[in-house]
Short mmCIF file of C-alpha atoms in Angstrom, two decimals:
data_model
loop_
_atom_site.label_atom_id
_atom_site.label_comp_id
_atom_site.label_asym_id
_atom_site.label_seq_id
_atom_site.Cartn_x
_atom_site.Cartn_y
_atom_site.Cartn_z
CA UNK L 678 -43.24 13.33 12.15
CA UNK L 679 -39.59 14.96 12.77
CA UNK L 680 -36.90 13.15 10.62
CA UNK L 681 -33.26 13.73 10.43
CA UNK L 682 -32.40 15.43 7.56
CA UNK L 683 -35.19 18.15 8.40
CA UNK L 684 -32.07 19.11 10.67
CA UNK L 685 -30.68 20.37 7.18
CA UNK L 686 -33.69 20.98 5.56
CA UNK L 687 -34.42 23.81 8.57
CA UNK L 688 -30.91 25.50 8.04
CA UNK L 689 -31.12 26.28 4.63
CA UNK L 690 -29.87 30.13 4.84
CA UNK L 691 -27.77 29.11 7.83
CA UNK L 692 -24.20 28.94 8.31
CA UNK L 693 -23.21 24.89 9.14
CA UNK L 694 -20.42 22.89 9.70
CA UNK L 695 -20.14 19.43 7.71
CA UNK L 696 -17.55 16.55 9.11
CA UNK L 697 -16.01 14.43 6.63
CA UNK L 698 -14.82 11.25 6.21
CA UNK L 699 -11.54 12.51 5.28
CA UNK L 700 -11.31 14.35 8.85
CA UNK L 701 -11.69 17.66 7.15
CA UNK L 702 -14.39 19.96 8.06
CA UNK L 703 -16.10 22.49 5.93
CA UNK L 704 -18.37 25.45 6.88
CA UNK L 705 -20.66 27.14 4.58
CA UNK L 706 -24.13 29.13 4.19
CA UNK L 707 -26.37 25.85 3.65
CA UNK L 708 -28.51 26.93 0.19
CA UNK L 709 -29.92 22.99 -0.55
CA UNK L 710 -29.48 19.42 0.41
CA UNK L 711 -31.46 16.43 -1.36
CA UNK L 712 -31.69 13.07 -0.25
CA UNK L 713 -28.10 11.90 -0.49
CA UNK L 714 -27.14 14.26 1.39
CA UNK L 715 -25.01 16.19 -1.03
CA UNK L 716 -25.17 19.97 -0.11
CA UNK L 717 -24.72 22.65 -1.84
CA UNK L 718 -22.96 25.67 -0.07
CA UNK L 719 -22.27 29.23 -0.52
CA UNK L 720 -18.68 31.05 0.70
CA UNK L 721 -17.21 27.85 1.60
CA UNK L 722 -14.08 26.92 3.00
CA UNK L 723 -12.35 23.66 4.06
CA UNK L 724 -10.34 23.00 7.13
CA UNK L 725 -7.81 20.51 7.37
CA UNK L 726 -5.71 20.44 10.12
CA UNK L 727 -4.75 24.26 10.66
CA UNK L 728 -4.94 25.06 7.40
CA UNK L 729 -8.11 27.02 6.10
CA UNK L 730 -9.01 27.25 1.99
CA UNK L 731 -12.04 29.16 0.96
CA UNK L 732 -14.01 28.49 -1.67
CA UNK L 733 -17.50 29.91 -3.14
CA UNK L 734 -20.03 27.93 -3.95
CA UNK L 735 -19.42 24.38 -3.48
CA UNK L 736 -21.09 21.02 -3.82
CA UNK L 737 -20.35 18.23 -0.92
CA UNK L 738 -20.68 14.84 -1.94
CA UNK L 739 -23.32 13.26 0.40
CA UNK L 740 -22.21 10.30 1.13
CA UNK L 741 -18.63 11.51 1.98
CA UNK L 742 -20.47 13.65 5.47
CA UNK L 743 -19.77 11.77 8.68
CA UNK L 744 -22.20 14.48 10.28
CA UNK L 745 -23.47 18.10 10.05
CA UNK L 746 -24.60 21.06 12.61
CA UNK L 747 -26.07 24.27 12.36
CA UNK L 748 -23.68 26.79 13.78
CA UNK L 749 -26.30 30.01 13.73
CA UNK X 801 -42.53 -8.49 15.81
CA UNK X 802 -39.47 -6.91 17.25
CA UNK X 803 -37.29 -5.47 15.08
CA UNK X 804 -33.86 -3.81 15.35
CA UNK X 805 -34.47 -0.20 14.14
CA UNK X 806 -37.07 -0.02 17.32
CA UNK X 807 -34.03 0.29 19.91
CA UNK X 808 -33.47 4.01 18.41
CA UNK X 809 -37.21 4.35 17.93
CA UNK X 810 -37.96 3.49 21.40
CA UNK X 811 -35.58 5.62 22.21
CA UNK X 812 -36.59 9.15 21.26
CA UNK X 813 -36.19 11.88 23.72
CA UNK X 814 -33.63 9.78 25.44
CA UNK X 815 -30.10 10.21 25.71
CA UNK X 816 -27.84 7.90 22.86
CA UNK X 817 -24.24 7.12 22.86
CA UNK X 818 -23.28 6.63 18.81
CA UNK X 819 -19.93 5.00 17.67
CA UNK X 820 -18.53 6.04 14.30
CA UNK X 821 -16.48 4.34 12.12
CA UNK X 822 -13.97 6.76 12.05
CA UNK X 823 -13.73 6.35 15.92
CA UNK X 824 -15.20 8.98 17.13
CA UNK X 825 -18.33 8.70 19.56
CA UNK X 826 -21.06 11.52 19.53
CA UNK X 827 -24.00 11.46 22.31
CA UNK X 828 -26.96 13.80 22.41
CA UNK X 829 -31.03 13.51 22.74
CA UNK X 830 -32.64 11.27 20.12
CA UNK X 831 -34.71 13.60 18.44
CA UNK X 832 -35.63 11.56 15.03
CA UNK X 833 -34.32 8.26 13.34
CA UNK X 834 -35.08 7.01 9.67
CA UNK X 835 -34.60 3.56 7.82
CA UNK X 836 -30.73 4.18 6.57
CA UNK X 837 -29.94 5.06 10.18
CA UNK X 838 -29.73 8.82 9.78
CA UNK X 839 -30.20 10.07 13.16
CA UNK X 840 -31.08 13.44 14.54
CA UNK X 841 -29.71 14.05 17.64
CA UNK X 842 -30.22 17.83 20.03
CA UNK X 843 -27.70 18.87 22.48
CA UNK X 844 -25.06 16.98 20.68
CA UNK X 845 -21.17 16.17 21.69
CA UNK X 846 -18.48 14.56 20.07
CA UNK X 847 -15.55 12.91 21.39
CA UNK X 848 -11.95 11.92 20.01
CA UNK X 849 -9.46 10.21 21.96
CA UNK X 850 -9.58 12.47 25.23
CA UNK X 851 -10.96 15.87 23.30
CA UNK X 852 -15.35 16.38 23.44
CA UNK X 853 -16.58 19.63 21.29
CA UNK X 854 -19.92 20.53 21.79
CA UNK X 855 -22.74 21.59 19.10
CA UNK X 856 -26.52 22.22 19.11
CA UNK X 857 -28.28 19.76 16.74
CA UNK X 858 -26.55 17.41 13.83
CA UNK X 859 -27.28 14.97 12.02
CA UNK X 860 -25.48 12.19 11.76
CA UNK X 861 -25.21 9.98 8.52
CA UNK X 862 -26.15 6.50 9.04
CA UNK X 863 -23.81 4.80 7.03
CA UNK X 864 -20.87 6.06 9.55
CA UNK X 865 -22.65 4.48 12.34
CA UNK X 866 -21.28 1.31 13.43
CA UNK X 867 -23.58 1.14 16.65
CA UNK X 868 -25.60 2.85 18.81
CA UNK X 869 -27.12 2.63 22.76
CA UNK X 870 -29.49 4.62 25.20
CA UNK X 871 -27.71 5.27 27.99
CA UNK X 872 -31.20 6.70 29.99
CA UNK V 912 -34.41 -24.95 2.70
CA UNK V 913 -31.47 -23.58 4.94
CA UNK V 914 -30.88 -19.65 5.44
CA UNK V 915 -27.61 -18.33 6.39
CA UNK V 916 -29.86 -15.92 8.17
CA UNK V 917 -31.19 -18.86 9.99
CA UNK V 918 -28.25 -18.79 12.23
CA UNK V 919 -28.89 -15.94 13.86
CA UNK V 920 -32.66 -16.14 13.39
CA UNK V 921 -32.51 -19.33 15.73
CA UNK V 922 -30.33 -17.69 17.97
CA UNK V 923 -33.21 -15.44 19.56
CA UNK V 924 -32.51 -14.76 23.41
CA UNK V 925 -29.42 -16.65 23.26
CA UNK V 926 -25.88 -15.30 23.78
CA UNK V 927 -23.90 -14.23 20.40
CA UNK V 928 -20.42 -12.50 20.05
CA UNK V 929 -20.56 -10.34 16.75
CA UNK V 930 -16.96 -9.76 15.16
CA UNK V 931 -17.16 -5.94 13.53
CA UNK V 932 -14.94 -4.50 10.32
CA UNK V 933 -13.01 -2.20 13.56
CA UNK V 934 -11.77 -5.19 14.76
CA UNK V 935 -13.91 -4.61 18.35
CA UNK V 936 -15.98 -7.91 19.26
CA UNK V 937 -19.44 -7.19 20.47
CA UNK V 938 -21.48 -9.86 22.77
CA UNK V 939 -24.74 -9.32 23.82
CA UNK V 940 -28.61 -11.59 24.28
CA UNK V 941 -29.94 -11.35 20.38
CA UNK V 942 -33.36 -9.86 20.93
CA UNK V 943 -33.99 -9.17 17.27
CA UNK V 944 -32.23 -9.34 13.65
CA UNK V 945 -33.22 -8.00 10.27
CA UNK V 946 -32.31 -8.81 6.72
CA UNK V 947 -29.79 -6.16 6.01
CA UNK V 948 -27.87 -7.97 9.46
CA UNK V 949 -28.60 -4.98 11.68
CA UNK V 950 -28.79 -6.72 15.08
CA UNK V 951 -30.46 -5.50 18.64
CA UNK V 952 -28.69 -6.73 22.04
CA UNK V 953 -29.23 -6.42 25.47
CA UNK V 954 -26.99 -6.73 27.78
CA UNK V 955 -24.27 -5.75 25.50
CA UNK V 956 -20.65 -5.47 25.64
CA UNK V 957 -17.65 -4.21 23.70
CA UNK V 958 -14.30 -5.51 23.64
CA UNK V 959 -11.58 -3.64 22.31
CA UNK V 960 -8.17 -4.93 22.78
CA UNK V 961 -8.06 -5.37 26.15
CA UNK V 962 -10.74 -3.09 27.15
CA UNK V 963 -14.44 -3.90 27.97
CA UNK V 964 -17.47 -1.86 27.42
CA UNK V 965 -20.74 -2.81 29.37
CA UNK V 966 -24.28 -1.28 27.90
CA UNK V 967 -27.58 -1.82 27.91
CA UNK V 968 -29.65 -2.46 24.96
CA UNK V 969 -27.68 -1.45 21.70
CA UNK V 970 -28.42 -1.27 17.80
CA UNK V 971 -25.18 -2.67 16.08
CA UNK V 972 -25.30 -1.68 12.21
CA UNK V 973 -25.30 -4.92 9.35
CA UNK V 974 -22.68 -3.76 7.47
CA UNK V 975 -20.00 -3.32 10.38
CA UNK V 976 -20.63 -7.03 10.83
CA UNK V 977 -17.50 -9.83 9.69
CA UNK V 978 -19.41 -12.76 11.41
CA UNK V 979 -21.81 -13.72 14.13
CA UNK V 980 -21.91 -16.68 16.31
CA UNK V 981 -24.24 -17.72 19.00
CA UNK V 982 -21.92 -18.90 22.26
CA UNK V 983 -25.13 -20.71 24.04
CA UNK P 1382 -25.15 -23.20 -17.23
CA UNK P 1383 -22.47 -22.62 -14.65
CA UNK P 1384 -23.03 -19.68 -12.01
CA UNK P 1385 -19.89 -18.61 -9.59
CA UNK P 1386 -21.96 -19.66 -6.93
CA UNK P 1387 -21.95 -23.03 -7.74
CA UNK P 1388 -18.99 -23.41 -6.55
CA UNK P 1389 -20.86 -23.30 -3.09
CA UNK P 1390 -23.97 -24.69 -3.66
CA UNK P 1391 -22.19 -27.54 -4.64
CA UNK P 1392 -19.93 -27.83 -1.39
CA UNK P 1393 -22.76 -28.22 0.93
CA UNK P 1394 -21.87 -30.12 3.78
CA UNK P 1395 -18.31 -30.16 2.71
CA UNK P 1396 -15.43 -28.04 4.24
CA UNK P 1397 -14.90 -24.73 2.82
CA UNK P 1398 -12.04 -21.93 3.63
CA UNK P 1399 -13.08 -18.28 3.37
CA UNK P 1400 -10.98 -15.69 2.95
CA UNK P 1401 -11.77 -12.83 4.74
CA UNK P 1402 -11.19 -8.75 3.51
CA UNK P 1403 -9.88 -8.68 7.05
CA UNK P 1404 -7.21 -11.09 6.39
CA UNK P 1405 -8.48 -13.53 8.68
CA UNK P 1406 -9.35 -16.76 7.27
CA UNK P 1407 -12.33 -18.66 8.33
CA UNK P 1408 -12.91 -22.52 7.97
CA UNK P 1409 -15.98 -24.88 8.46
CA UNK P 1410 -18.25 -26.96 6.86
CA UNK P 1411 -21.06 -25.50 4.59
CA UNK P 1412 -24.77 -25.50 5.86
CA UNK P 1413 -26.21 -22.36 3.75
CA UNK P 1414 -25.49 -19.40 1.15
CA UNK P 1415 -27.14 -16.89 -0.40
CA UNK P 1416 -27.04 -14.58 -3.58
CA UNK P 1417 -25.38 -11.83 -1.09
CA UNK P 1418 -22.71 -14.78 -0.25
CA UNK P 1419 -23.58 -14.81 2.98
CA UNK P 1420 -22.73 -17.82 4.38
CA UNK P 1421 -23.85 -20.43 7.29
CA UNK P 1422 -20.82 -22.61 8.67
CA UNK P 1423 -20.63 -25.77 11.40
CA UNK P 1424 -17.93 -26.12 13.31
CA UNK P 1425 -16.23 -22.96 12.26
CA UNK P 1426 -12.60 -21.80 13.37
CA UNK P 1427 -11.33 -18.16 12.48
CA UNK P 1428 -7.65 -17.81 11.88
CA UNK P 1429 -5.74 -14.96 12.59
CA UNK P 1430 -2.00 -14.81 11.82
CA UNK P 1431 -1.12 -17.68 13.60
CA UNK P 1432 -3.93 -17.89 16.44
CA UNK P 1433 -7.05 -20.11 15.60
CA UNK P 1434 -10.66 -19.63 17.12
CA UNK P 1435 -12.78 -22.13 17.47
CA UNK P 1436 -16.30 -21.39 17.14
CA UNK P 1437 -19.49 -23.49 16.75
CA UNK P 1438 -22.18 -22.31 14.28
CA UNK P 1439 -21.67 -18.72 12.36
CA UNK P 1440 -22.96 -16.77 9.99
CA UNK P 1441 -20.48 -14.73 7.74
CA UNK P 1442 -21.37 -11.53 6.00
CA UNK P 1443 -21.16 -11.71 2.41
CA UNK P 1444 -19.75 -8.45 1.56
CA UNK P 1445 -16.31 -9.78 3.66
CA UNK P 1446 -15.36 -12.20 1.38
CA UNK P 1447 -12.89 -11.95 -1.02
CA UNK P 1448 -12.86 -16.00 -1.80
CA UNK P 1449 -14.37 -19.40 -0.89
CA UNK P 1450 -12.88 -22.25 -1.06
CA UNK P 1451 -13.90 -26.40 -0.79
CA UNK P 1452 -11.07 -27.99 0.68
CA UNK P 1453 -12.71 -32.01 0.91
CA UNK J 171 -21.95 -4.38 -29.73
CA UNK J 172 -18.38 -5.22 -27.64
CA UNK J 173 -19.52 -5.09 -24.07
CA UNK J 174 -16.38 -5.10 -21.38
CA UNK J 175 -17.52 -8.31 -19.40
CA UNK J 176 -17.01 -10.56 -22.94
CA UNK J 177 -13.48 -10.27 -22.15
CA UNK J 178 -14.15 -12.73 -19.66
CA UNK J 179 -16.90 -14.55 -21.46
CA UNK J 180 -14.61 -15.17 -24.15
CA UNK J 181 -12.02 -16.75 -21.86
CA UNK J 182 -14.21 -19.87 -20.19
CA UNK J 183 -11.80 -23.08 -20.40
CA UNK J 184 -8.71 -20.71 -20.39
CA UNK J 185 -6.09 -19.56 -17.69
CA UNK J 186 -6.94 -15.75 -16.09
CA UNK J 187 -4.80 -13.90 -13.93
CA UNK J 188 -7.17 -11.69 -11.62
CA UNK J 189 -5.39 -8.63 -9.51
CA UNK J 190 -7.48 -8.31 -6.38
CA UNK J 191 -8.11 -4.95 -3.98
CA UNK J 192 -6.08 -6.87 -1.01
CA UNK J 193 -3.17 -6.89 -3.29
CA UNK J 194 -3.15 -10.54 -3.59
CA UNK J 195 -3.32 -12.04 -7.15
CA UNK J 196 -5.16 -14.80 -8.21
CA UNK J 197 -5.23 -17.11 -11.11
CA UNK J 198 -7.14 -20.03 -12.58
CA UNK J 199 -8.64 -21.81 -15.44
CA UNK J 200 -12.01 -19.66 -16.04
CA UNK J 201 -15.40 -21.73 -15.64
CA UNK J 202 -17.64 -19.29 -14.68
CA UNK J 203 -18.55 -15.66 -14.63
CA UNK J 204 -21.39 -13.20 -13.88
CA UNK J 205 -22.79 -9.70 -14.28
CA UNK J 206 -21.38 -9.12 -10.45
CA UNK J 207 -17.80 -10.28 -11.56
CA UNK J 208 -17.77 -13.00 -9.42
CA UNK J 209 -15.89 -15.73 -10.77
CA UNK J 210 -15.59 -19.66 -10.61
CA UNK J 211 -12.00 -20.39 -11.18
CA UNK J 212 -10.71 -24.47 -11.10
CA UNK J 213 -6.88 -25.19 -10.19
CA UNK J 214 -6.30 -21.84 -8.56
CA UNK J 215 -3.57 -20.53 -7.02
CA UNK J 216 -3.35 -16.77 -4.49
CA UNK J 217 -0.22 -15.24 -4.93
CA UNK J 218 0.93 -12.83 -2.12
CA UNK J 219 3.99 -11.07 -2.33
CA UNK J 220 6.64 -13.66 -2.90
CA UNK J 221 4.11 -16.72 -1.09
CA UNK J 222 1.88 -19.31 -3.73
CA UNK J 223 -1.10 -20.71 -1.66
CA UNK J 224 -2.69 -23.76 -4.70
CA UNK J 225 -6.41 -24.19 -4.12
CA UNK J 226 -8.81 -26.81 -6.20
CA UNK J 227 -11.79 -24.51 -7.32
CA UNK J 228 -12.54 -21.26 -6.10
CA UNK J 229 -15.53 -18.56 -5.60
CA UNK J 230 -13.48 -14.92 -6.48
CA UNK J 231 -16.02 -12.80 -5.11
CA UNK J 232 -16.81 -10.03 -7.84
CA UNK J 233 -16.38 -6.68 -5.84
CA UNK J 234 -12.88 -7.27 -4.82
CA UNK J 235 -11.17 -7.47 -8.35
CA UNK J 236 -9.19 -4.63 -9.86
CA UNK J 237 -8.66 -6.37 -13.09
CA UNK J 238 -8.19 -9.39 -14.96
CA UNK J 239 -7.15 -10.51 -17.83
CA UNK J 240 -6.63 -14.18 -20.12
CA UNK J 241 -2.93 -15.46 -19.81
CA UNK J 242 -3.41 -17.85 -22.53
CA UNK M 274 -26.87 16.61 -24.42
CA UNK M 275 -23.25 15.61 -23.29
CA UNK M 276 -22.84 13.07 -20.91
CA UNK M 277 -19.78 12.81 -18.69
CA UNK M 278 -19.16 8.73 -20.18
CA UNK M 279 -19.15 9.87 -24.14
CA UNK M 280 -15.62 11.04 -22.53
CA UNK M 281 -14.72 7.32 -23.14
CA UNK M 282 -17.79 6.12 -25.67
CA UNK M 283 -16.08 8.28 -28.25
CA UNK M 284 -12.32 7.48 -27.31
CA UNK M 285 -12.85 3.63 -28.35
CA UNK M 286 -9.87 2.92 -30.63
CA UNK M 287 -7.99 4.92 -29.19
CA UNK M 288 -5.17 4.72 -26.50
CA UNK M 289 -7.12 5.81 -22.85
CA UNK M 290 -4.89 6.05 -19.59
CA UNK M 291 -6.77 5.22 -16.37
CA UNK M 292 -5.91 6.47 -12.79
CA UNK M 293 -7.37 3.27 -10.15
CA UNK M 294 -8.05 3.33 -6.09
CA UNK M 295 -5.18 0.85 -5.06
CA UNK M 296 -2.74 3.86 -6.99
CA UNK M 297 -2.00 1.97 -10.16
CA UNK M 298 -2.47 3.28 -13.77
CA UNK M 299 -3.56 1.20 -16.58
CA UNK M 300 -3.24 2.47 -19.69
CA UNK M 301 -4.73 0.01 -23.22
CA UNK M 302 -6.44 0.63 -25.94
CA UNK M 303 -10.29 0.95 -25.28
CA UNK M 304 -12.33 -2.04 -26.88
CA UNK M 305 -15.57 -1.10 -24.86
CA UNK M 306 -17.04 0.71 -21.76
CA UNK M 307 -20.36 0.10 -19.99
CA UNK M 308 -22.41 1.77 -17.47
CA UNK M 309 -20.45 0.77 -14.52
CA UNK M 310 -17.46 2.45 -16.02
CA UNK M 311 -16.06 -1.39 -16.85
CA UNK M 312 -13.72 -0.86 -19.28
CA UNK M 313 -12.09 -3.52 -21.96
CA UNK M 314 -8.93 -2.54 -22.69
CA UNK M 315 -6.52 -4.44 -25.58
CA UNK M 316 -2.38 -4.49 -25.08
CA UNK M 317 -3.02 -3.27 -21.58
CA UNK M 318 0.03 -2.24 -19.08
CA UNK M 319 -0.54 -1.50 -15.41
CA UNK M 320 2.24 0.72 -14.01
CA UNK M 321 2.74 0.34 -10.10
CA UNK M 322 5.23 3.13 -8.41
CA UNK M 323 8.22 2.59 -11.28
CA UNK M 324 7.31 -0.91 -11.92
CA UNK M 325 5.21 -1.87 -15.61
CA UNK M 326 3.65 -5.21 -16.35
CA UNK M 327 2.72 -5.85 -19.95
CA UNK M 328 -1.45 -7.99 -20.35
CA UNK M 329 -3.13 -8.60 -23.79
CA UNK M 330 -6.72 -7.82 -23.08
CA UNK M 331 -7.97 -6.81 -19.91
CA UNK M 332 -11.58 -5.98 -18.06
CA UNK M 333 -10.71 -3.36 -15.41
CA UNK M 334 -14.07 -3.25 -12.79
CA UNK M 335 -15.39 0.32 -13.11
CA UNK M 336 -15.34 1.12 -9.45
CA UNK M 337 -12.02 0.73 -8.95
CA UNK M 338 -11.24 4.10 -11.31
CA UNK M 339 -10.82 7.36 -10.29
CA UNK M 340 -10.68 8.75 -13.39
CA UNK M 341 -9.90 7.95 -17.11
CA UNK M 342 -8.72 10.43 -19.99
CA UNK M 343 -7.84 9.53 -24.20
CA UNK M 344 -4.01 10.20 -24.67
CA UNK M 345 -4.11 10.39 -28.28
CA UNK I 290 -36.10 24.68 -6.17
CA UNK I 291 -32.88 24.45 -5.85
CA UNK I 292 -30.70 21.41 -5.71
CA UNK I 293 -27.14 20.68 -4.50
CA UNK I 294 -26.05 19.38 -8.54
CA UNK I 295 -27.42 22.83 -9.81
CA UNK I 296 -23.99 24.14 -8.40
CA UNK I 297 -22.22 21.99 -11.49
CA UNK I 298 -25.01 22.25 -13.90
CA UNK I 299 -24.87 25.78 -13.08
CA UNK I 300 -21.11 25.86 -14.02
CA UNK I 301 -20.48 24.11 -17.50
CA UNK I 302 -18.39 26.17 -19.34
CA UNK I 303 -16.52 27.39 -16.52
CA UNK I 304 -13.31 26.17 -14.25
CA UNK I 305 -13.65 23.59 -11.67
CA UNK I 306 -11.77 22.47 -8.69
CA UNK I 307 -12.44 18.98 -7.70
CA UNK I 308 -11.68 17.55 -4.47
CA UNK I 309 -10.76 13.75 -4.85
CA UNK I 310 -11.35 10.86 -1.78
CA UNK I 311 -7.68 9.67 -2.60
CA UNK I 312 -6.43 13.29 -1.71
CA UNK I 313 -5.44 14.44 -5.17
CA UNK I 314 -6.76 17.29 -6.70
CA UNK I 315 -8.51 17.82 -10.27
CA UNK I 316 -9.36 21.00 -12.57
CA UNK I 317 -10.48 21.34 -15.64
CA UNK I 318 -13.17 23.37 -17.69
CA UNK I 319 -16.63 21.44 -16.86
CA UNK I 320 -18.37 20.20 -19.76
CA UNK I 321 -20.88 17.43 -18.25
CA UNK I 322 -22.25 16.01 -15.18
CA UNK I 323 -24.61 13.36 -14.58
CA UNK I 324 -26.73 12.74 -11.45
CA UNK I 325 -23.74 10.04 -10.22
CA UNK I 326 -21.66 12.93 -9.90
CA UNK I 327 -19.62 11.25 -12.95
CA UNK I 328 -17.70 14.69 -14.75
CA UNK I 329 -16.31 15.34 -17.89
CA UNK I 330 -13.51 18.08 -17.58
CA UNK I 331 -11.83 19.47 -20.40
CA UNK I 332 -8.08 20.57 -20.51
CA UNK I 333 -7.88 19.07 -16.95
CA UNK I 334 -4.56 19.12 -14.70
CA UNK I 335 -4.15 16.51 -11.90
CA UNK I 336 -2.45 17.26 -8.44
CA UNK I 337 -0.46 15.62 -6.37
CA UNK I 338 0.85 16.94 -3.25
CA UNK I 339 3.48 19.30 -5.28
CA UNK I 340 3.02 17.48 -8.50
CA UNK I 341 0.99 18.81 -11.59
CA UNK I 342 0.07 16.38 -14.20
CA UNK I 343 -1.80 17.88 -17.23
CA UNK I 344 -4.12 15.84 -19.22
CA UNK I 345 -6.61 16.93 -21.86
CA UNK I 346 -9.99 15.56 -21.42
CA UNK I 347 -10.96 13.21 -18.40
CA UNK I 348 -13.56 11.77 -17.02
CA UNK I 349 -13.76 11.77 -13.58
CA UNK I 350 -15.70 8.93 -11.45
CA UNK I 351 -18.59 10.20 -9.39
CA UNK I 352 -17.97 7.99 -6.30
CA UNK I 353 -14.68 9.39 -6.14
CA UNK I 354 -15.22 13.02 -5.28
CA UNK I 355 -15.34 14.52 -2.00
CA UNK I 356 -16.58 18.14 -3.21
CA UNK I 357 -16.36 20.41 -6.30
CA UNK I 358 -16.43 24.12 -6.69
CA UNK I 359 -16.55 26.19 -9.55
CA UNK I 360 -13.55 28.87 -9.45
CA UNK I 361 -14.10 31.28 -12.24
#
């Protein structure tokens, strides 16, 4: 049976985009996610507004995700 | 017994409408639903105020739902 | 004993006007409730200010919920 | 020994005034409540700023309420 | 061992002033507390900015207090 | 192993300043912590924008913090 | 298998940036992290739109954190 986070659990290696709850948007190589939805992502980098940081690796609190998408 | 979770499942491989509770409203084909309200969703757009951005498939976090309709 | 659940538990296939936490007012027939206060409608609609939003059938979430009140 | 929610279990059938994390204010006369404070009111009327509502029987969610009051 | 919520066991029969999350400030003679922090207060009064509201006894529910602290 | 709480389990005694949600800082000496990051703090002041209020003890409900750090 | 904490358990010992939900900023060298996503930061500096507040060791509140990401 399909369930929703096998959306994630099928991108791992992928590039995706993750929509906060603070409107910002980050985009990163997906490497895992567990059940709370906190990811863990590799060359990262956060979006707010215009304004692009990057980061490296970086871990996204689950439950701050208003959605994700696979972007490859 | 009918139960309110059985709207989305009755629902799969039908179109949904989704309001968030950061105002936004995302549609897309009800792929897979789970008990916290996580839903998977292919063929997905989001709107906000007047703009709609397209993606592939997302899931969206069921806590950030605040309801959700077939529109088929 | 008495339930506060009760109320809407009696309520089957009756009208009820749901107040949510984003100020919108949602009316609809109660078809079906559960214990975390997730509710099913049909004939649903969403009020917004002055604006009205007719659906079908619609899942609205328990914990967007303020109060609930059957109108019949 | 005394329990908070005494103060409600003891106000049955008696009129209580909720305040509301919304900043309405509800009033009405105490039929049920549970250990999530979720509570069953008669005759109900929702204040907000200075326009009342009058309702008949509601249910209010528990996790809204930031106090109860019995007024008789 | 010390354990934080003795502050407010060790306060029953005495006046508590309790800061709230909607700014408003409570306070009251203390009969009652609980592991959730909800609290039975007698002879209350809800102070909010410069306005005094005076209720009899009162059901502070636990999840909306910043602090509090004995007066007396 | 370390554990991120001994921050405060071995800072009782001592003078701990604490950072809240609602933008307030309390700052006491620490009497006790528990699991739920409730804190008792003794000759507590909260300091709001420029504005400090002097308490004796306090309880401060864990989930209000953002974060907490010893001063001396 | 990997998991999404690994990236801070992976990381004691080294610099962190954490991302807060009220919009401030934390770093610090990490030296804990439990699976609430509670950390304990060492020599730690707080900002604030322009503002830099240094503080030695801190404990930062798992439920407050939007993401981290270690920057060494």
């Amino acid at each position: 049976m399909d369930r929703p986070l096998d959306v994630l659990n099928q991108a791992k290696g992928k590039r995706v985009v993750v929509c906060l709850k603070n409107k910002k948007e980050v985009s990163g190589t997906l490497k895992a996610v567990d059940i709370h939805l906190n990811v863990w992502l590799e060359d990262a980098s956060v979006t707010d507004d215009e304004k692009t940081t990057k980061y490296g690796k970086m871990l996204v609190r689950g439950d701050t995700i208003v959605f994700a998408s696979p972007t490859d």
